[in-house]
CSV table of C-alpha atoms in Angstrom, one decimal:
chain,number,residue,atom,x,y,z
A,139,MET,CA,7.7,-53.0,17.5
A,140,PHE,CA,9.7,-49.9,16.3
A,141,LEU,CA,8.5,-46.4,17.1
A,142,PHE,CA,9.2,-44.3,14.0
A,143,LEU,CA,9.0,-40.6,14.7
A,144,GLU,CA,9.5,-39.5,11.1
A,145,HIS,CA,10.6,-40.9,7.7
A,146,THR,CA,11.6,-39.2,4.5
A,147,PRO,CA,13.2,-40.1,1.2
A,148,ALA,CA,16.9,-39.1,1.3
A,149,ILE,CA,20.2,-39.3,-0.5
A,150,LEU,CA,23.4,-40.7,0.9
A,151,LYS,CA,26.4,-39.4,-0.9
A,152,ASP,CA,29.8,-41.2,-1.4
A,153,PHE,CA,28.3,-44.6,-1.0
A,154,LYS,CA,26.9,-47.1,-3.5
A,155,MET,CA,24.6,-50.1,-3.1
A,156,THR,CA,26.3,-53.3,-4.2
A,157,PHE,CA,25.1,-56.9,-4.3
A,158,SER,CA,28.1,-58.3,-2.5
A,159,LEU,CA,26.8,-60.0,0.6
A,160,LYS,CA,27.0,-63.7,-0.1
A,161,ALA,CA,23.9,-65.6,0.8
A,162,LEU,CA,22.3,-68.8,-0.6
A,163,HIS,CA,23.9,-70.3,-3.7
A,164,HIS,CA,21.6,-70.9,-6.7
A,165,VAL,CA,18.5,-69.3,-5.1
A,166,GLU,CA,19.4,-66.0,-3.3
A,167,PRO,CA,23.1,-65.7,-4.2
A,168,TYR,CA,23.7,-62.1,-3.0
A,169,PHE,CA,22.0,-59.5,-0.9
A,170,SER,CA,22.6,-55.8,-1.0
A,171,GLY,CA,24.9,-53.8,1.2
A,172,LEU,CA,26.5,-50.3,1.2
A,173,THR,CA,30.1,-49.8,0.0
A,174,ALA,CA,32.0,-46.5,0.3
A,175,CYS,CA,32.5,-44.9,-3.1
A,176,GLU,CA,33.5,-41.3,-3.6
A,177,GLY,CA,31.1,-39.5,-6.0
A,178,ALA,CA,28.4,-42.1,-5.9
A,179,GLU,CA,25.0,-41.9,-4.1
A,180,VAL,CA,22.3,-44.1,-2.7
A,181,HIS,CA,18.7,-43.2,-2.5
A,182,GLY,CA,16.6,-44.6,0.3
A,183,VAL,CA,14.4,-43.7,3.2
A,184,ALA,CA,15.8,-42.1,6.4
A,185,PHE,CA,14.0,-43.0,9.6
A,186,SER,CA,13.9,-41.1,12.9
A,187,MET,CA,13.1,-43.4,15.8
A,188,ASP,CA,13.2,-43.3,19.6
A,189,ALA,CA,16.2,-44.5,21.6
A,190,GLU,CA,14.5,-47.8,22.6
A,191,SER,CA,13.7,-48.6,19.0
A,192,ALA,CA,17.3,-47.8,17.9
A,193,ALA,CA,18.7,-50.1,20.6
A,194,GLN,CA,16.3,-52.8,19.4
A,195,LEU,CA,17.4,-52.3,15.8
A,196,ASP,CA,21.1,-52.6,16.9
A,197,ARG,CA,20.3,-56.0,18.6
A,198,MET,CA,18.5,-57.2,15.5
A,199,GLU,CA,21.5,-56.3,13.4
A,200,GLY,CA,23.8,-58.5,15.5
A,201,GLY,CA,24.7,-56.1,18.3
A,202,GLY,CA,27.9,-55.1,16.7
A,203,THR,CA,29.2,-58.6,16.0
A,204,SER,CA,28.5,-58.4,12.2
A,205,TYR,CA,28.2,-54.7,11.5
A,206,ASP,CA,29.7,-51.4,12.5
A,207,LYS,CA,27.4,-48.5,13.1
A,208,THR,CA,28.8,-45.6,11.0
A,209,SER,CA,27.7,-42.0,11.3
A,210,VAL,CA,26.7,-40.3,8.1
A,211,ARG,CA,25.1,-37.2,6.7
A,212,MET,CA,22.2,-37.4,4.4
A,213,THR,CA,20.1,-35.0,2.4
A,214,SER,CA,16.3,-35.3,2.4
A,215,TYR,CA,14.4,-34.9,-0.8
A,216,ASP,CA,13.0,-31.6,0.6
A,217,GLY,CA,16.5,-30.3,1.1
A,218,ARG,CA,17.2,-30.8,4.8
A,219,ASP,CA,20.6,-31.9,6.1
A,220,LEU,CA,20.2,-35.0,8.2
A,221,GLN,CA,22.6,-36.6,10.6
A,222,GLY,CA,22.2,-40.3,11.1
A,223,PHE,CA,23.8,-43.7,10.9
A,224,ILE,CA,24.1,-46.8,8.7
A,225,TYR,CA,25.3,-50.3,9.3
A,226,MET,CA,28.4,-51.4,7.5
A,227,ASN,CA,29.7,-54.9,7.3
A,228,LYS,CA,32.8,-55.5,9.5
A,229,THR,CA,34.4,-57.3,6.6
A,230,PRO,CA,34.2,-54.9,3.7
A,231,PRO,CA,32.4,-56.6,0.8
A,232,LYS,CA,34.2,-57.1,-2.5
A,233,GLY,CA,32.7,-57.1,-5.9
A,234,ASP,CA,29.2,-56.5,-7.2
A,235,PHE,CA,27.3,-59.6,-8.3
A,236,GLU,CA,23.9,-60.7,-9.4
A,237,PRO,CA,20.9,-60.9,-7.0
A,238,SER,CA,17.8,-63.0,-7.6
A,239,SER,CA,15.0,-61.5,-9.6
A,240,ARG,CA,12.8,-62.0,-6.6
A,241,TYR,CA,15.1,-60.0,-4.3
A,242,LEU,CA,15.6,-57.2,-6.8
A,243,SER,CA,11.9,-56.9,-7.4
A,244,ILE,CA,11.4,-56.4,-3.6
A,245,LEU,CA,13.9,-53.6,-3.7
A,246,VAL,CA,12.3,-52.0,-6.7
A,247,LYS,CA,8.8,-52.2,-5.2
A,248,GLY,CA,10.1,-50.7,-1.9
A,249,ALA,CA,11.7,-47.8,-3.8
A,250,LYS,CA,8.5,-47.1,-5.7
A,251,ASP,CA,6.4,-47.3,-2.6
A,252,ALA,CA,8.8,-44.9,-0.9
A,253,GLY,CA,8.5,-42.4,-3.8
A,254,LEU,CA,12.2,-42.5,-4.7
A,255,ASP,CA,13.5,-40.7,-7.8
A,256,PRO,CA,12.2,-42.5,-10.9
A,257,ASP,CA,15.6,-42.4,-12.7
A,258,TYR,CA,17.2,-44.1,-9.7
A,259,ILE,CA,14.4,-46.7,-9.7
A,260,ASP,CA,14.8,-47.3,-13.4
A,261,LYS,CA,18.6,-47.8,-13.1
A,262,LEU,CA,18.0,-50.2,-10.2
A,263,SER,CA,15.4,-52.2,-12.1
A,264,LYS,CA,17.8,-52.8,-15.0
A,265,ARG,CA,20.4,-54.6,-12.9
A,266,GLN,CA,21.3,-58.0,-14.2
A,267,VAL,CA,19.9,-60.9,-12.1
A,268,TYR,CA,21.1,-64.4,-11.4
A,269,GLN,CA,20.5,-67.0,-14.0
A,270,PRO,CA,21.6,-70.7,-13.7
A,271,ASP,CA,24.8,-71.5,-15.6
A,272,ASP,CA,25.3,-74.4,-18.0
A,273,ILE,CA,26.7,-76.7,-15.3
A,274,THR,CA,23.6,-76.2,-13.2
A,275,LEU,CA,21.3,-76.7,-16.2
A,276,GLN,CA,23.1,-80.0,-17.0
A,277,SER,CA,22.8,-81.2,-13.4
A,278,ARG,CA,19.1,-80.5,-13.5
A,279,LYS,CA,18.8,-82.8,-16.6
A,280,LYS,CA,20.6,-85.6,-14.8
A,281,ARG,CA,18.2,-85.7,-11.9
A,282,PRO,CA,16.6,-89.2,-11.7
A,283,ASP,CA,13.1,-89.9,-12.8
A,284,PRO,CA,10.8,-89.9,-9.8
A,285,ASP,CA,9.6,-93.4,-10.8
A,286,SER,CA,13.1,-94.7,-10.4
A,287,LEU,CA,13.4,-93.6,-6.8
A,288,PRO,CA,12.3,-95.2,-3.6
A,289,GLU,CA,8.9,-93.9,-2.4
A,290,ILE,CA,9.1,-92.0,0.9
A,291,THR,CA,5.9,-91.0,2.7
A,292,VAL,CA,5.1,-87.7,4.3
A,293,ALA,CA,5.1,-89.5,7.7
A,294,ASP,CA,8.5,-91.0,7.1
A,295,LEU,CA,9.9,-87.7,5.9
A,296,ALA,CA,8.7,-86.0,9.1
A,297,LYS,CA,10.8,-88.3,11.2
A,298,HIS,CA,14.0,-86.9,9.7
A,299,LYS,CA,14.3,-83.6,11.4
A,300,GLY,CA,15.6,-82.0,14.5
A,301,ASP,CA,18.0,-84.3,16.2
A,302,HIS,CA,17.8,-87.1,13.7
A,303,PRO,CA,21.3,-88.2,12.6
A,304,GLU,CA,20.3,-87.9,8.9
A,305,PRO,CA,18.0,-84.9,8.4
A,306,TRP,CA,15.9,-84.9,5.2
A,307,LEU,CA,13.9,-82.3,3.3
A,308,ALA,CA,11.9,-82.5,0.1
A,309,CYS,CA,11.5,-80.0,-2.7
A,310,LEU,CA,9.4,-80.6,-5.8
A,311,GLY,CA,8.9,-84.1,-4.3
A,312,TYR,CA,12.6,-85.0,-4.4
A,313,VAL,CA,13.7,-86.1,-0.9
A,314,ILE,CA,17.3,-84.9,-0.1
A,315,ALA,CA,19.6,-85.9,2.7
A,316,THR,CA,21.2,-82.7,3.9
A,317,LYS,CA,23.0,-81.5,7.1
A,318,VAL,CA,23.5,-78.0,5.8
A,319,LEU,CA,20.5,-76.1,7.0
A,320,PHE,CA,20.8,-72.4,7.7
A,321,VAL,CA,19.3,-71.3,11.0
A,322,GLN,CA,16.5,-69.2,9.6
A,323,GLU,CA,15.1,-72.1,7.7
A,324,ALA,CA,14.9,-74.9,10.3
A,325,ALA,CA,11.3,-75.1,9.1
A,326,HIS,CA,12.7,-76.9,6.0
A,327,GLN,CA,13.6,-80.0,7.9
A,328,GLY,CA,11.4,-83.1,7.7
A,329,ARG,CA,8.9,-81.7,5.1
A,330,ASP,CA,8.4,-80.8,1.5
A,331,ILE,CA,9.1,-77.1,0.9
A,332,THR,CA,7.4,-76.6,-2.5
A,333,THR,CA,4.4,-74.7,-1.3
A,334,ARG,CA,6.4,-72.7,1.3
A,335,GLU,CA,8.8,-71.4,-1.4
A,336,LEU,CA,6.0,-70.8,-3.8
A,337,MET,CA,4.5,-68.5,-1.2
A,338,ARG,CA,7.9,-66.8,-0.7
A,339,HIS,CA,8.0,-66.2,-4.5
A,340,HIS,CA,4.6,-64.4,-4.3
A,341,GLY,CA,5.5,-62.4,-1.1
A,342,ILE,CA,2.9,-64.3,1.0
A,343,PRO,CA,3.7,-64.4,4.7
A,344,LEU,CA,5.2,-67.8,5.3
A,345,ASP,CA,4.7,-68.7,9.0
A,346,ASP,CA,1.1,-67.3,9.0
A,347,ASN,CA,0.1,-69.6,6.1
A,348,ASP,CA,2.5,-72.6,6.4
A,349,ASP,CA,1.0,-76.0,5.7
A,350,ALA,CA,4.0,-77.9,7.2
A,351,GLY,CA,4.6,-79.5,3.8
A,352,GLN,CA,1.4,-81.6,3.9
A,353,PRO,CA,-0.8,-82.3,0.9
A,354,PRO,CA,-2.5,-81.0,-1.1
A,355,TYR,CA,0.4,-79.9,-3.4
A,356,PRO,CA,0.3,-77.8,-6.6
A,357,ILE,CA,0.4,-79.6,-9.9
A,358,LEU,CA,3.7,-78.7,-11.4
A,359,LYS,CA,2.6,-78.6,-15.0
A,360,ASP,CA,0.1,-75.9,-14.0
A,361,LEU,CA,2.7,-73.6,-12.4
A,362,SER,CA,3.9,-70.6,-14.4
A,363,LYS,CA,7.5,-70.7,-15.8
A,364,GLU,CA,8.6,-68.2,-13.2
A,365,GLU,CA,7.0,-70.1,-10.3
A,366,LEU,CA,8.5,-73.4,-11.3
A,367,GLU,CA,11.9,-71.8,-11.8
A,368,TYR,CA,12.0,-70.2,-8.4
A,369,VAL,CA,11.1,-73.4,-6.5
A,370,THR,CA,13.6,-75.3,-8.7
A,371,ARG,CA,16.3,-73.0,-7.5
A,372,TRP,CA,15.6,-74.1,-4.0
A,373,LEU,CA,16.0,-77.7,-5.1
A,374,ASP,CA,19.3,-76.6,-6.7
A,375,HIS,CA,20.4,-75.1,-3.5
A,376,TYR,CA,20.0,-78.2,-1.5
A,377,GLU,CA,20.9,-80.8,-4.1
A,378,LEU,CA,23.8,-79.2,-5.8
A,379,ASN,CA,27.2,-77.9,-4.7
A,380,PRO,CA,28.0,-74.2,-5.1
A,381,ASP,CA,29.8,-75.0,-8.4
A,382,GLY,CA,26.6,-76.6,-9.8
A,383,THR,CA,27.7,-80.3,-9.5
A,384,SER,CA,25.4,-82.8,-7.8
A,385,LYS,CA,25.9,-83.8,-4.2
A,386,GLU,CA,24.4,-87.2,-5.0
A,387,ALA,CA,22.1,-86.6,-2.0
A,388,ILE,CA,18.7,-87.6,-3.4
A,389,VAL,CA,17.4,-90.5,-1.4
A,390,GLY,CA,13.9,-90.9,-2.7
A,391,TYR,CA,10.7,-89.2,-3.9
A,392,LEU,CA,7.7,-88.2,-1.8
A,393,LYS,CA,4.9,-90.7,-2.5
A,394,GLU,CA,2.0,-88.3,-1.9
A,395,PHE,CA,3.6,-85.7,-4.1
A,396,LYS,CA,4.1,-88.2,-6.9
A,397,ASP,CA,0.5,-89.6,-6.6
A,398,GLN,CA,-0.9,-86.1,-6.9
A,399,GLN,CA,1.2,-85.2,-9.9
A,400,LYS,CA,0.0,-88.4,-11.7
A,401,SER,CA,-3.6,-87.7,-10.9
A,402,GLY,CA,-3.3,-84.1,-12.1
A,403,ILE,CA,-5.9,-83.1,-9.6
A,404,THR,CA,-5.5,-80.8,-6.6
A,405,ASN,CA,-7.5,-78.4,-4.5
A,406,PHE,CA,-4.3,-76.5,-3.5
A,407,LYS,CA,-4.7,-72.7,-3.6
A,408,LEU,CA,-2.2,-70.0,-2.7
A,409,PRO,CA,-3.4,-68.1,0.4
A,410,GLN,CA,-4.8,-64.7,-0.4
């Protein structure tokens, strides 16, 4: 736990926020970072914390392996001159790209909650967000019909995780063979991730409410357009290459997921 002694809205001059930190293709393509830029400014919240909390934050941010700790001066909204630090990527980011709508909405909500300048928030909220390109959309259309695929049970799927030579995961019922799993999402192995990513879309704490990919599942036709699109992007991430072409990695379809879609009946509810 961090011990914050004080926090205040503040302005950091001669920097700009860019979406240039490459992340997860098709789903969370870029995260934000700070880039030096004369004449620009970034609005945010300046935190004062004790030495132990600052050291803990350093460790969480990679202990200097990924970021440099850079001393800066900031101006609080009430006019105070503040001396502090920011973390800068060791490899200066290049370009400014499109974040996911989910990620941008988190930043906008945080800015509103912090009471940042309305004009700054308005400008931030109007940033363009990622949309799937034509190649990705065509690849989606070419995905096989679930009825044409071998049925794989939840129990069989669960065996393909950890040290298994061929790890699997499922999303929207499609079972995918993949060896490319980022460390933070080891929880994706050997299970369907549809409900987990639906919770992420709604900002619901994942680990506190995780169902381990077990039934019941949501009925896809009952999801909103935005909900289905976000989870589909996770399927894109695992089933497609970064250029949008298929990896040809679909090995089957989850039996319990298919049975539930055909029945049209579920008692699945998002946690409150």
